Amino acid sequence: MSAPKPIQAINRYKADLREIAFLLFEQFNVGELLGKPPFEAWGEDEVRSALSECYRWVREVVGPLNATGDHEGCLVENGRVITPHGFKEAWKKLYEAGWKAMGVDPAHGGAGAPRTVHILVEEMLSGSNAAFNMYPGLAYGAGEVIEAFGTPEQKEVYCARMFGGTWGGTMCLTEAQAGSDVGSARTTAKKNADGSYTISGTKVFISGGDHDLAENIIHLVLARADGSPAGTKGLTLFIVPRIRVSASGALGEPNDVTLGTIEHKMGINGSATCVLNFGESGKCIGWPVGGEAALNRGMPQMFVMMNGARIAVGVQGIAVASSAYLNALEYAKERRQGSSIAHWKDATAPRVAIIEHADVRRMLLDMKARVEGIRALAIKLTNHLDRAALAKEEKDKAYHQGQVDLLVPLLKAYGSDQAFRICETAIQTYGGAGYTRDFPAEQYCRDAKIFSIYEGTNHIQAMDLVGRKLGQAGGANLQAFLDDIGKFVTKHKDHATLGAQVKALGTAQEALAGSAMKLLTWFQTGKMDMVPLFANRFLEMMSELSVAWLLLEGAAIASDKLAAATPADKSFYDGKLHAARYYARTVLPHVELQAKQMNDEDRSPLDISDAAFATV
Ligand SMILES: Cc1cc2nc3c(=O)[nH]c(=O)nc-3n(C[C@H](O)[C@H](O)[C@H](O)COP(=O)(O)OP(=O)(O)OC[C@H]3O[C@@H](n4cnc5c(N)ncnc54)[C@H](O)[C@@H]3O)c2cc1C
């Protein structure tokens, strides 16, 4: 038997900077926000050069560690996690290069870039090495929670160190019996005379729960203080350092946080997913984020932060899927197999590159349309975030924030579901080679599966959409979303080349509005069990409508620019037109079909008895 081939530390990550620039500067007019407060340090040139420099950096530093980190995985030695080779140096270089400080407030040493730009940097970090980027991503997220809700002293001690890579960070919500049902957490917090709390409990599945990258790890732990009510209302978020920290930030003694084990997973193997025991010896101390006044405020605090985390997960999806697509595209141009269908009777006809076969072209265009459409959704959403933060008028702020709230579950759930499917299509495009470790698609596919599960499973996202978001502001946010699409349809329905697809968008928009009414009727008539039964399908319909809209919007811009474009840009704009047309013709009709299914009220999954699923 021959030994397995060694895994090579080479970069496989690919990004399409032309596409990114199109979204920022041609479709979403991010330039309007640049050069003035709070983005006075950022002009179009700065944005372009930051993104191309980031692309160079990720390919050089973290990209080569993606496959090796996956192959090596994490180890446990003497009760501590050892991360894969190269991660330690990459962590140091990441913070030296400043990529994790892109979105950080300049008051905490950051670059204060617009969210649209920040999210694209995150896309490159996750796309080049999703597992590695989990560690700094969690540290950043936990730092943001303290920045938003901490006392001034807590901000002073923790924020800069967590944003700057001196300390890592985690979010500790999940327990063995408390997964989707976070409110059944059993970790306890007992008040001490000095105002601190003694924490006791076990958290599972904690990403970056232990590692060797930073001198300390700051865990944010959801726990129930003595006397607090049951359920989510009684949960408090505690700052629990792995090593105790003095008021000046100096490190003290270990804080009785121990590693139980690490999980052996399908993907993101370079990211340590840990069981953590807090207070096995009764000596684990924590402090409520925001002090005593924030007792039982854990869930509202988490809710504010969830938007950021859920956007980040949706973007992890596009990041990996986009690179899977671009790698499959490269392979399809090189791999020669079979002859053209035009010579199907001629056994001596020359072999052609597989990109010439109709079904391979279909897969490539399908991936292109989905990747570019979902990325457009991410930029639309983060553009609303930037504009909400800058809006002077209350009604503008409410409009932009309302759209953010509505689009977050779409990006998280549709982005992650589609990411897995796009990666699967990439494997199919390669044929057998895609199923091997010689090419990156199989790792991308394994890595991508987790995105639909963590940070709230996609059903939790769908329930958030139909149970909370649709009715927010008395339904005004949904109405504004539908109106925005309606205005686009009115303007472009007679477009010379896209008119038919724009009209189809109008039909799908009406179908979605009808389905939203259907959900409301179910709520009002006590047919509550129909709501979760169709929630995921409604989220999918709304996502498909959004993606079709944004692809067509991009295509309309491309169509205007085509005549005067350079040869390279002609191909680029032509690609935008084809991707939009394909998605509108192939995927968009699904919205109407799903609406019909909602009207039919099929209850089969509810009515089938447990015993009828299988007789085993
Ligand atoms: C690699 C990895 C990393 C993770 N990182 C972290 C982390 O850093 N911090 C952290 O706190 N957690 C983390 N998690 C945990 C993750 O958030 C949970 O796995 C997730 O929330 C689902 O919980 P569960 O696994 O207990 O599944 P369950 O909640 O048991 O769900 C199982 C299935 O039932 C469905 N379901 C559950 N409840 C309902 C309901 N009421 N109605 C309808 N359907 C329902 C779910 O959608 C799912 O399909 C991580 C998990 C993994 C695998």
XYZ file of C-alpha atoms in Angstrom, residues 222-493:
272
model
C -24.557 32.805 29.637
C -25.467 31.725 33.176
C -28.327 32.027 35.640
C -27.693 34.033 38.791
C -29.214 32.807 42.054
C -32.873 33.794 42.268
C -33.197 34.668 38.569
C -36.302 33.415 36.748
C -36.349 30.298 34.564
C -36.010 30.541 30.768
C -34.226 33.180 28.725
C -35.453 36.004 30.999
C -33.171 34.815 33.797
C -29.908 34.641 31.854
C -26.973 36.968 32.419
C -23.872 37.293 30.251
C -20.707 37.006 32.341
C -17.120 37.922 31.491
C -15.114 34.852 32.514
C -11.389 35.060 31.691
C -9.407 31.837 31.397
C -6.703 33.559 33.428
C -7.889 36.122 35.945
C -7.309 39.745 35.091
C -6.621 42.648 37.488
C -8.238 46.078 37.212
C -5.184 47.231 35.254
C -5.333 44.278 32.866
C -2.439 42.345 34.429
C -2.750 38.550 34.318
C -3.187 36.687 37.596
C -3.933 33.069 38.495
C -5.866 30.514 36.399
C -9.632 30.955 36.742
C -10.701 27.288 37.013
C -11.826 27.002 33.370
C -10.805 23.584 32.073
C -10.969 21.864 28.733
C -13.133 18.719 28.752
C -12.475 17.555 25.219
C -12.559 18.701 21.585
C -15.009 17.471 18.954
C -13.964 15.409 15.924
C -15.871 17.035 13.112
C -16.818 16.882 9.459
C -15.150 20.217 8.652
C -13.497 23.378 10.001
C -11.025 20.980 11.577
C -8.471 23.671 12.313
C -11.009 25.347 14.620
C -11.100 23.779 18.086
C -14.710 23.049 19.123
C -14.486 22.547 22.863
C -16.312 21.227 25.889
C -15.461 23.679 28.660
C -15.937 23.109 32.373
C -16.366 26.226 34.437
C -15.700 25.964 38.176
C -14.925 22.263 38.636
C -12.982 23.285 41.764
C -15.419 26.025 42.770
C -12.935 28.769 41.854
C -14.264 30.196 38.603
C -15.074 33.895 38.863
C -17.105 36.001 36.451
C -18.495 39.511 36.199
C -21.776 40.519 34.508
C -21.181 42.392 31.227
C -22.340 45.904 32.130
C -22.200 45.277 35.892
C -24.909 44.449 38.412
C -27.524 46.588 36.612
C -27.285 44.225 33.631
C -28.338 41.141 35.603
C -30.841 39.064 33.575
C -30.080 41.180 30.490
C -28.035 38.423 28.787
C -30.512 37.651 26.029
C -31.366 41.253 25.059
C -27.611 41.901 24.921
C -27.125 38.816 22.759
C -29.976 39.876 20.472
C -28.277 43.163 19.689
C -25.076 41.328 18.835
C -26.746 38.553 16.872
C -27.141 40.673 13.741
C -23.355 41.011 13.471
C -22.712 37.325 14.113
C -25.406 36.190 11.701
C -24.160 38.501 8.946
C -20.682 37.065 9.543
C -21.959 33.488 9.121
C -23.816 34.324 5.896
C -20.599 35.869 4.617
C -18.596 32.781 5.644
C -20.944 30.931 3.302
C -20.403 33.178 0.264
C -16.669 33.292 0.987
C -16.177 29.554 0.748
C -18.738 29.062 -2.045
C -17.193 31.810 -4.152
C -13.750 30.224 -4.013
C -15.288 26.808 -4.763
C -16.894 28.320 -7.884
C -13.765 30.107 -9.080
C -11.619 26.984 -8.594
C -14.141 24.827 -10.462
C -14.174 27.402 -13.257
C -10.393 27.236 -13.584
C -10.483 23.434 -13.700
C -13.273 23.430 -16.284
C -11.123 25.502 -18.627
C -8.166 23.109 -18.285
C -9.628 19.620 -18.082
C -10.147 18.049 -21.513
C -12.720 15.320 -21.820
C -15.115 14.205 -24.533
C -15.817 15.943 -27.791
C -18.274 18.640 -28.721
C -21.926 17.580 -29.128
C -21.641 19.046 -32.636
C -19.420 16.035 -33.551
C -21.313 13.406 -31.585
C -21.095 10.813 -34.356
C -17.356 11.263 -34.938
C -15.191 9.081 -32.615
C -12.054 10.861 -33.853
C -13.300 14.369 -33.062
C -10.873 16.345 -30.873
C -11.269 16.331 -27.078
C -12.507 19.650 -25.716
C -12.173 21.419 -22.389
C -15.148 20.432 -20.210
C -16.271 24.079 -20.068
C -17.499 23.508 -23.612
C -20.111 20.971 -22.468
C -23.589 22.395 -21.944
C -24.150 20.797 -18.541
C -20.816 22.059 -17.186
C -21.703 25.562 -18.408
C -25.070 25.229 -16.663
C -23.380 24.335 -13.371
C -20.874 27.168 -13.712
C -23.536 29.772 -14.448
C -25.704 28.440 -11.643
C -22.833 28.859 -9.160
C -21.914 32.288 -10.545
C -25.469 33.601 -10.279
C -25.952 32.339 -6.721
C -22.558 33.506 -5.437
C -22.857 36.969 -6.971
C -26.510 37.355 -5.979
C -25.921 36.410 -2.357
C -22.861 38.643 -2.145
C -25.023 41.475 -3.505
C -27.484 40.721 -0.692
C -24.638 41.000 1.849
C -23.520 44.346 0.435
C -27.107 45.618 0.233
C -27.541 44.709 3.899
C -24.272 46.216 5.135
C -24.899 49.328 3.034
C -28.189 49.716 4.920
C -26.205 49.293 8.166
C -23.796 52.093 7.224
C -26.639 54.326 6.098
C -28.632 53.624 9.287
C -25.642 54.698 11.375
C -25.199 57.906 9.353
C -28.859 58.875 8.886
C -29.769 62.260 10.369
C -33.540 61.917 10.117
C -35.297 59.426 12.389
C -37.440 58.084 9.543
C -34.355 57.345 7.382
C -32.678 55.595 10.276
C -35.802 53.511 10.891
C -36.041 52.594 7.205
C -32.418 51.449 6.907
C -32.391 49.623 10.265
C -35.715 47.978 9.377
C -34.202 46.594 6.176
C -31.155 45.335 8.087
C -33.401 43.474 10.537
C -35.402 41.934 7.725
C -32.445 40.879 5.580
C -30.237 39.371 8.326
C -32.092 36.029 8.558
C -32.107 35.811 4.747
C -28.358 36.301 4.479
C -27.564 33.906 7.327
C -29.903 31.115 6.253
C -30.029 31.389 2.462
C -26.311 32.260 2.315
C -25.340 29.212 4.348
C -27.789 26.746 2.754
C -26.736 27.792 -0.708
C -23.037 27.755 0.206
C -23.182 24.013 0.880
C -25.097 23.403 -2.345
C -22.747 25.568 -4.412
C -19.767 23.643 -3.022
C -21.510 20.391 -3.906
C -22.071 21.679 -7.455
C -18.379 22.603 -7.600
C -17.449 18.988 -6.751
C -19.810 17.773 -9.481
C -18.205 20.145 -11.967
C -14.791 18.613 -11.328
C -16.025 15.021 -11.617
C -13.910 12.495 -9.680
C -11.111 14.981 -9.064
C -13.518 17.102 -7.018
C -14.031 14.227 -4.596
C -10.300 14.049 -3.826
C -8.054 16.133 -1.636
C -6.051 17.204 -4.681
C -8.586 19.996 -5.182
C -10.180 22.262 -2.596
C -13.893 21.715 -3.313
C -14.321 18.723 -0.992
C -12.918 20.667 1.979
C -15.035 23.690 1.127
C -18.110 21.460 1.084
C -17.297 19.888 4.465
C -16.423 23.261 5.992
C -19.573 24.914 4.633
C -22.053 22.522 6.252
C -21.686 24.000 9.725
C -22.818 27.468 8.603
C -26.477 26.393 8.446
C -26.289 24.916 11.951
C -24.445 27.246 14.295
C -25.391 30.791 15.298
C -28.988 29.496 15.393
C -29.985 26.715 12.986
C -31.605 27.918 9.787
C -35.011 27.019 11.134
C -34.364 29.388 14.047
C -33.566 32.065 11.418
C -36.783 31.282 9.553
C -38.833 31.574 12.751
C -37.076 34.853 13.539
C -38.162 36.094 10.098
C -41.793 34.993 10.195
C -42.367 35.320 13.946
C -40.588 38.620 14.660
C -39.304 40.437 11.605
C -42.312 40.434 9.264
C -44.498 42.080 11.875
C -41.880 44.561 13.111
C -42.939 48.226 12.943
C -46.486 47.036 12.212
C -45.307 45.387 8.978
C -43.791 48.651 7.672
C -40.343 47.091 7.116
C -41.759 44.340 4.919
C -43.891 46.890 3.071
C -40.832 49.086 2.419
C -38.933 46.037 1.111
C -41.797 45.157 -1.256
C -42.110 48.804 -2.325
C -38.399 48.987 -3.187
C -38.818 45.991 -5.484
C -42.052 47.467 -6.866
C -40.253 50.712 -7.779
C -37.535 48.758 -9.590
C -40.157 46.789 -11.518
C -42.028 49.957 -12.532
C -38.823 51.566 -13.748
C -37.451 48.607 -15.716
C -40.407 46.483 -16.803
